[in-house]
Coordinates of C-alpha atoms and ligand atoms in Angstrom, one line a residue:
M8 CA 151.5 103.5 127.2
A9 CA 149.8 105.3 124.4
V10 CA 146.1 104.6 123.8
P11 CA 145.9 103.0 120.4
S12 CA 144.0 105.0 117.9
D13 CA 140.6 103.5 116.8
S14 CA 141.2 104.1 113.1
T15 CA 144.5 105.1 111.7
H16 CA 143.5 104.7 108.1
R17 CA 141.4 107.2 106.2
P18 CA 138.4 105.6 104.5
G19 CA 136.7 107.3 101.6
R20 CA 139.0 107.7 98.6
R21 CA 141.2 104.8 99.6
H22 CA 138.2 102.4 99.6
T23 CA 136.9 103.5 96.3
S24 CA 136.6 100.5 94.0
R25 CA 137.4 100.5 90.3
T26 CA 134.1 98.7 89.6
A27 CA 130.7 100.3 90.5
P28 CA 128.2 98.9 93.0
V29 CA 124.8 97.9 91.6
V30 CA 123.1 99.2 94.7
P31 CA 124.0 102.7 96.0
P32 CA 126.3 102.6 99.0
I33 CA 124.9 104.0 102.2
Y34 CA 127.1 107.0 102.7
Q35 CA 126.8 106.9 106.4
T36 CA 129.0 109.9 106.8
T37 CA 128.4 113.5 107.9
T38 CA 131.2 115.1 106.0
F39 CA 133.3 114.7 102.9
E40 CA 136.9 115.5 102.0
L41 CA 137.3 118.9 100.5
D42 CA 139.5 120.1 97.7
D43 CA 139.9 123.4 95.8
Q44 CA 136.9 122.7 93.6
S45 CA 134.8 122.2 96.8
Y46 CA 135.8 125.6 98.2
A47 CA 135.1 127.3 94.9
D48 CA 131.6 125.8 94.8
I49 CA 130.8 126.6 98.4
Q50 CA 131.9 130.2 97.9
G51 CA 130.0 130.4 94.5
T52 CA 126.7 128.8 95.3
G53 CA 126.4 128.5 99.1
G54 CA 127.3 124.8 98.9
L55 CA 124.1 123.8 97.1
H56 CA 125.9 121.9 94.4
E57 CA 128.7 120.2 96.3
T58 CA 128.7 117.1 98.5
W59 CA 130.5 118.4 101.6
Y60 CA 128.2 118.1 104.6
S61 CA 125.2 115.7 104.8
R62 CA 122.6 118.2 106.0
F63 CA 123.2 119.9 102.6
S64 CA 123.5 116.8 100.5
N65 CA 124.5 113.1 100.6
P66 CA 124.8 110.7 97.6
T67 CA 122.4 108.1 99.1
V68 CA 119.8 110.8 99.8
S69 CA 120.3 112.1 96.2
A70 CA 119.9 108.6 94.8
A71 CA 116.4 108.3 96.4
A72 CA 115.5 111.9 95.5
D73 CA 116.5 111.4 91.8
E74 CA 114.4 108.2 91.6
I75 CA 111.3 109.9 93.0
A76 CA 111.8 112.9 90.7
R77 CA 112.0 110.5 87.8
L78 CA 108.7 108.8 88.8
E79 CA 107.0 112.2 89.3
V80 CA 108.5 113.5 86.0
A81 CA 110.1 116.3 88.0
T82 CA 113.4 117.7 86.8
H83 CA 114.5 118.3 90.4
G84 CA 113.9 116.2 93.5
L85 CA 114.5 116.7 97.2
M86 CA 114.2 114.3 100.2
T87 CA 113.2 115.4 103.7
A88 CA 113.0 113.7 107.1
S89 CA 109.2 113.2 106.8
G90 CA 106.3 114.0 104.6
M91 CA 105.4 116.8 107.0
A92 CA 108.9 118.3 106.6
A93 CA 108.3 118.3 102.8
I94 CA 105.0 120.0 103.2
A95 CA 105.9 122.5 105.9
T96 CA 109.3 123.4 104.3
T97 CA 107.6 123.9 100.9
L98 CA 104.9 126.1 102.3
V99 CA 107.2 128.2 104.4
T100 CA 109.5 128.7 101.4
L101 CA 106.6 130.0 99.3
L102 CA 104.6 132.1 101.8
R103 CA 105.3 135.4 103.5
A104 CA 103.3 137.3 106.2
G105 CA 100.4 139.0 104.4
D106 CA 100.1 136.3 101.7
T107 CA 97.0 134.1 101.2
V108 CA 96.9 130.4 100.6
V109 CA 93.8 128.7 99.2
A110 CA 93.8 125.2 100.5
S111 CA 91.6 122.2 100.3
R112 CA 89.4 121.5 103.3
Q113 CA 90.1 117.7 103.0
V114 CA 93.8 117.4 103.8
Y115 CA 95.9 115.2 106.0
G116 CA 95.4 116.1 109.7
D117 CA 98.8 117.6 110.4
T118 CA 98.6 119.6 107.2
G119 CA 95.3 120.9 108.4
D120 CA 97.0 122.0 111.6
L121 CA 99.5 124.0 109.5
F122 CA 96.6 125.8 107.8
E123 CA 94.5 126.3 110.9
R124 CA 97.2 127.1 113.5
D125 CA 100.8 127.5 112.3
L126 CA 100.5 129.5 109.1
P127 CA 97.9 132.0 110.5
G128 CA 100.3 132.4 113.4
L129 CA 102.9 133.6 110.9
G130 CA 100.5 136.2 109.5
I131 CA 99.4 134.1 106.5
D132 CA 95.7 134.1 105.6
V133 CA 94.2 130.7 104.8
V134 CA 91.0 130.2 102.8
R135 CA 89.6 126.6 102.7
V136 CA 87.6 125.1 99.9
D137 CA 86.3 121.6 99.2
A138 CA 88.7 119.5 97.2
F139 CA 86.1 118.4 94.8
D140 CA 84.3 121.7 94.3
I141 CA 85.9 123.2 91.2
D142 CA 83.6 126.3 91.3
G143 CA 84.6 126.8 94.9
W144 CA 88.3 126.7 93.9
R145 CA 87.8 129.1 91.0
D146 CA 85.8 131.6 93.1
A147 CA 88.3 131.5 96.0
I148 CA 91.3 131.9 93.7
A149 CA 89.8 134.8 91.7
R150 CA 88.6 136.6 94.9
H151 CA 91.7 136.1 97.1
R152 CA 94.5 136.0 94.5
P153 CA 96.6 133.7 96.7
R154 CA 100.3 133.1 96.5
V155 CA 99.8 129.4 96.9
V156 CA 97.1 126.9 96.1
Y157 CA 97.3 123.6 98.0
G158 CA 95.4 120.3 97.7
E159 CA 95.7 116.5 97.7
T160 CA 95.1 114.3 94.7
L161 CA 92.9 112.0 96.7
S162 CA 91.4 112.9 100.1
N163 CA 91.3 110.8 103.2
P164 CA 89.2 108.7 103.8
Q165 CA 86.5 109.6 101.2
L166 CA 89.0 109.5 98.3
R167 CA 87.5 112.6 96.8
V168 CA 89.4 113.6 93.6
M169 CA 90.9 117.1 93.1
D170 CA 90.7 118.3 89.5
I171 CA 94.3 119.3 89.5
G172 CA 94.3 120.5 85.9
A173 CA 91.3 122.8 86.3
V174 CA 92.6 124.1 89.7
A175 CA 96.1 124.8 88.3
A176 CA 94.7 126.7 85.3
A177 CA 92.7 129.0 87.7
A178 CA 95.7 129.4 90.0
H179 CA 98.1 130.3 87.2
E180 CA 95.7 133.0 86.0
V181 CA 96.5 134.9 89.2
G182 CA 100.2 133.8 89.3
A183 CA 99.8 131.4 92.2
T184 CA 102.1 128.4 92.8
V185 CA 100.2 125.1 92.9
V186 CA 101.4 122.5 95.5
V187 CA 99.8 119.0 95.4
D188 CA 100.2 116.2 98.0
N189 CA 100.3 113.1 95.8
T190 CA 100.8 110.6 98.7
F191 CA 97.5 108.7 98.4
A192 CA 97.5 108.5 94.6
T193 CA 101.3 108.1 94.0
P194 CA 103.0 108.7 90.7
Y195 CA 101.7 105.2 89.6
C196 CA 98.2 106.7 89.4
T197 CA 99.0 110.3 88.3
R198 CA 101.8 112.8 87.9
P199 CA 100.5 116.2 89.2
L200 CA 103.3 118.1 87.5
D201 CA 102.0 116.8 84.2
L202 CA 98.5 118.1 85.0
G203 CA 99.8 121.6 85.8
A204 CA 101.0 121.5 89.4
D205 CA 104.2 123.4 90.2
V206 CA 105.4 121.4 93.1
V207 CA 104.5 117.8 94.1
V208 CA 105.0 116.8 97.8
E209 CA 104.8 113.3 99.1
S210 CA 105.1 111.3 102.3
A211 CA 107.6 108.7 101.0
T212 CA 106.8 106.9 104.2
K213 CA 103.8 105.4 102.4
F214 CA 103.7 103.8 99.0
L215 CA 107.0 105.1 97.7
A216 CA 109.2 103.4 100.4
G217 CA 106.4 100.8 100.7
H218 CA 107.5 98.6 103.7
S219 CA 106.3 100.5 106.8
D220 CA 109.8 100.8 108.0
V221 CA 110.9 104.3 107.3
V222 CA 109.6 107.9 107.7
A223 CA 110.6 110.2 104.8
G224 CA 109.3 112.9 102.6
A225 CA 109.8 114.0 99.0
I226 CA 109.5 117.2 96.9
G227 CA 109.6 117.4 93.1
T228 CA 109.4 120.4 90.8
R229 CA 110.5 121.5 87.3
D230 CA 111.4 124.9 88.5
R231 CA 115.1 125.1 89.2
D232 CA 115.0 128.4 91.2
L233 CA 112.1 127.1 93.3
H234 CA 113.9 123.9 93.9
E235 CA 116.9 125.8 95.2
E236 CA 114.8 128.0 97.4
I237 CA 113.2 124.9 99.0
Q238 CA 116.6 123.2 99.3
R239 CA 117.9 126.2 101.2
R240 CA 115.1 125.9 103.7
I241 CA 115.7 122.2 104.2
I242 CA 119.2 123.2 105.0
T243 CA 118.4 126.0 107.4
F244 CA 115.3 124.4 109.0
G245 CA 117.2 121.1 109.2
G246 CA 114.7 118.7 107.9
S247 CA 117.2 116.7 105.9
L248 CA 116.9 113.0 105.5
D249 CA 119.3 110.5 107.0
P250 CA 121.3 108.4 104.5
H251 CA 120.3 105.1 106.1
A252 CA 116.6 106.1 105.8
A253 CA 117.2 107.3 102.2
F254 CA 118.6 103.9 101.4
L255 CA 115.4 102.2 102.6
V256 CA 113.4 104.5 100.5
W257 CA 115.6 103.8 97.5
R258 CA 115.3 100.0 98.1
G259 CA 111.5 100.3 98.3
L260 CA 111.4 102.2 95.0
R261 CA 113.0 99.2 93.3
T262 CA 109.6 97.4 93.5
F263 CA 107.3 100.5 93.4
R264 CA 105.8 99.8 90.0
I265 CA 105.0 96.1 90.6
R266 CA 103.8 96.7 94.2
L267 CA 101.4 99.4 93.0
A268 CA 100.2 97.3 90.0
E269 CA 99.3 94.5 92.4
A270 CA 97.8 96.6 95.1
V271 CA 95.7 98.7 92.7
G272 CA 94.4 95.6 91.0
V273 CA 93.4 94.0 94.2
A274 CA 91.8 97.3 95.5
T275 CA 89.7 97.6 92.4
A276 CA 88.5 94.0 92.6
L277 CA 87.8 94.2 96.3
A278 CA 85.8 97.4 95.7
D279 CA 83.3 95.4 93.6
D280 CA 83.4 92.4 96.0
L281 CA 82.6 94.5 98.9
A282 CA 79.8 96.3 97.1
A283 CA 78.1 93.0 96.5
M284 CA 78.2 92.0 100.2
D285 CA 75.2 92.1 102.6
D286 CA 75.6 94.9 105.1
V287 CA 78.1 96.8 103.1
V288 CA 76.1 100.0 102.5
A289 CA 78.7 102.0 100.5
V290 CA 82.0 101.4 98.8
I291 CA 84.3 104.3 97.8
H292 CA 86.9 103.6 95.1
P293 CA 87.8 105.8 92.1
S294 CA 87.4 102.8 89.8
R295 CA 83.6 102.6 90.5
S296 CA 81.0 104.4 88.4
D297 CA 79.2 105.4 91.6
H298 CA 82.2 107.4 92.8
P299 CA 81.0 111.0 93.4
D300 CA 83.9 112.4 91.3
A301 CA 83.6 109.7 88.5
A302 CA 83.4 112.5 85.9
V303 CA 86.9 113.9 86.7
V304 CA 88.6 110.6 87.5
P305 CA 89.8 109.9 83.9
A306 CA 91.4 113.4 83.7
V307 CA 93.1 113.2 87.0
L308 CA 93.9 109.5 87.7
T309 CA 95.5 109.0 84.3
G310 CA 97.5 105.9 85.4
A311 CA 95.3 103.9 87.8
P312 CA 92.5 104.4 90.3
G313 CA 94.6 103.8 93.5
A314 CA 95.3 101.3 96.2
M315 CA 93.2 102.9 98.9
L316 CA 89.7 101.6 99.5
T317 CA 87.0 102.9 101.8
F318 CA 83.7 101.2 102.7
V319 CA 80.8 101.7 105.1
V320 CA 79.3 98.8 107.1
A321 CA 75.8 98.8 108.4
G322 CA 75.7 99.1 112.2
G323 CA 77.9 102.2 112.6
D324 CA 81.3 102.6 114.2
E325 CA 80.7 100.1 116.9
R326 CA 80.3 97.3 114.3
A327 CA 83.2 98.7 112.2
L328 CA 85.4 98.4 115.2
R329 CA 84.3 94.8 115.8
L330 CA 84.8 94.0 112.1
V331 CA 88.4 95.3 112.1
R332 CA 89.1 93.3 115.2
H333 CA 87.9 90.2 113.4
L334 CA 90.4 90.6 110.5
E335 CA 93.2 88.1 110.6
V336 CA 95.1 89.1 107.5
A337 CA 94.7 92.9 107.4
V338 CA 96.3 94.7 110.4
E339 CA 94.4 97.3 112.5
A340 CA 96.8 100.2 112.2
T341 CA 97.1 103.7 110.9
S342 CA 99.3 104.7 107.9
L343 CA 99.2 103.2 104.4
G344 CA 101.3 102.0 101.5
G345 CA 103.1 99.1 103.1
V346 CA 103.3 95.5 101.9
E347 CA 100.7 94.6 104.6
T348 CA 97.1 95.6 104.2
L349 CA 96.1 98.1 107.0
A350 CA 92.6 98.7 108.2
S351 CA 91.7 101.9 110.1
L352 CA 88.6 103.7 111.3
P353 CA 88.4 107.4 110.8
F354 CA 86.3 107.8 114.0
N355 CA 89.0 106.7 116.3
S356 CA 92.1 107.7 114.3
S357 CA 92.3 110.4 111.6
H358 CA 89.1 112.1 112.7
F359 CA 88.9 111.3 116.4
N360 CA 88.9 115.0 117.4
M361 CA 85.6 115.8 115.7
T362 CA 82.1 115.4 117.2
D363 CA 79.7 112.9 115.6
D364 CA 77.9 115.8 113.9
E365 CA 81.1 117.3 112.6
R366 CA 82.1 114.0 111.1
L367 CA 78.8 113.6 109.4
E368 CA 79.1 117.1 108.0
A369 CA 82.6 116.2 106.7
G370 CA 81.2 113.1 105.0
I371 CA 82.8 110.7 107.5
L372 CA 79.9 108.2 107.9
P373 CA 79.4 106.0 110.9
G374 CA 80.7 102.5 110.0
M375 CA 83.4 103.8 107.7
V376 CA 86.5 101.6 107.3
R377 CA 89.6 102.6 105.4
L378 CA 91.7 99.9 103.8
A379 CA 95.3 100.5 102.5
I380 CA 95.7 97.4 100.3
G381 CA 99.0 95.5 100.5
L382 CA 100.4 92.5 98.8
E383 CA 98.7 89.5 100.4
G384 CA 96.7 88.8 97.3
H385 CA 93.1 89.1 96.4
D386 CA 91.7 85.8 97.6
L387 CA 93.2 85.9 101.1
L388 CA 91.9 89.5 101.6
L389 CA 88.5 88.8 100.2
E390 CA 88.1 85.8 102.5
D391 CA 89.3 87.9 105.5
L392 CA 86.9 90.7 104.8
A393 CA 83.9 88.4 104.0
R394 CA 84.5 86.5 107.2
A395 CA 84.7 89.6 109.3
V396 CA 81.5 91.1 107.8
K397 CA 79.6 87.9 108.5
A398 CA 81.0 87.4 112.0
T399 CA 79.8 90.8 113.1
A400 CA 76.3 90.7 111.5
Ligands
PLP22 C1 101.3 110.4 106.0 C2 100.9 111.6 105.2 C3 101.5 112.8 105.4 C4 102.6 113.0 106.4 O1 103.7 112.2 106.1 P1 104.8 111.8 107.2 O2 105.8 111.0 106.4 O3 104.0 111.0 108.2 O4 105.3 113.0 107.8 C5 101.1 113.8 104.6 N1 100.1 113.7 103.7 C6 99.5 112.6 103.5 C7 98.4 112.5 102.5 C8 99.8 111.5 104.3 O5 99.1 110.3 104.1

């Protein structure tokens, strides 16, 4: 007896409806039916502009990429399998052995590993400067004439602000390409491309997707040639995003603006609440006049001051750890940008591999707590924090 075939019909075209879906379908398919036009495109452009194999492009992935590009006022958007894939693919596209990159000292840990370990291993020189030191940026850029200049809008966890416009102006004088990681600030707070950056990279895992349920990355630019160069590397290095993950990103983006409005508002209010509490010895939030980069905040954070909030409790890291364990609303976890407020401590997470002295030198103070504000509302979070500060006095 013949084994019955699992699927005798061909989906795809036959299932195309006359009416359009409101939500993009999840094109959970690796491949697409080809026709003469497809072959012409594949032969003419290397397949960059045809939907024919999902490592090259996929309509669900493109839907998410286009939406993030719109938010970042980019003309071209790409998605990757993670934020690190976005960053690494962009850097390796732009840099060759013998090139120099001038990069911020205050970058995400794994990005720091790229600069300290992986790029030097490929014969690329890396010069580090402090994100907030505009004279340092100008000196390093003029002296080393780098191919690439790289920084983050807001640093972790001190939330230092990079003067993107001033750095980009210096970089463009020597023909460098400016890449900015806008993950902490998000396009709700600022659009780096509007300030002069050439490429914006983001961990879409965080505020863009917004629900702590998907790992993804995004790249935006207004330079079509550069966009295609990066797209080619996503294809050859293989860091393409899966369509199902892209759908979750797209779905999260539907509420991006109102999530960020809420979280930024609450972060701003809590910053002042915390500053007024006994035993809170410092509060870092770009909305506050005592922020060390307050002078450049209006020029950089043109939209809003951000939903990340850092504070320092008296009693050092031992108390900070007890405090976080007393929280009942905020969750003790790494990452950021989800609907739930997350609390983390630099000393045992992002900066665990430093000595106490190195942390001090880097401005990571004992007792520092990082909050990524979610959507629980101001009153509940204030009560939670106030209770935890009191309980650990
Ligand atoms: C999380 C993060 C990354 C890395 O993103 P993944 O999606 O985890 O790969 C890069 N930069 C910043 C600032 C981040 O917070």
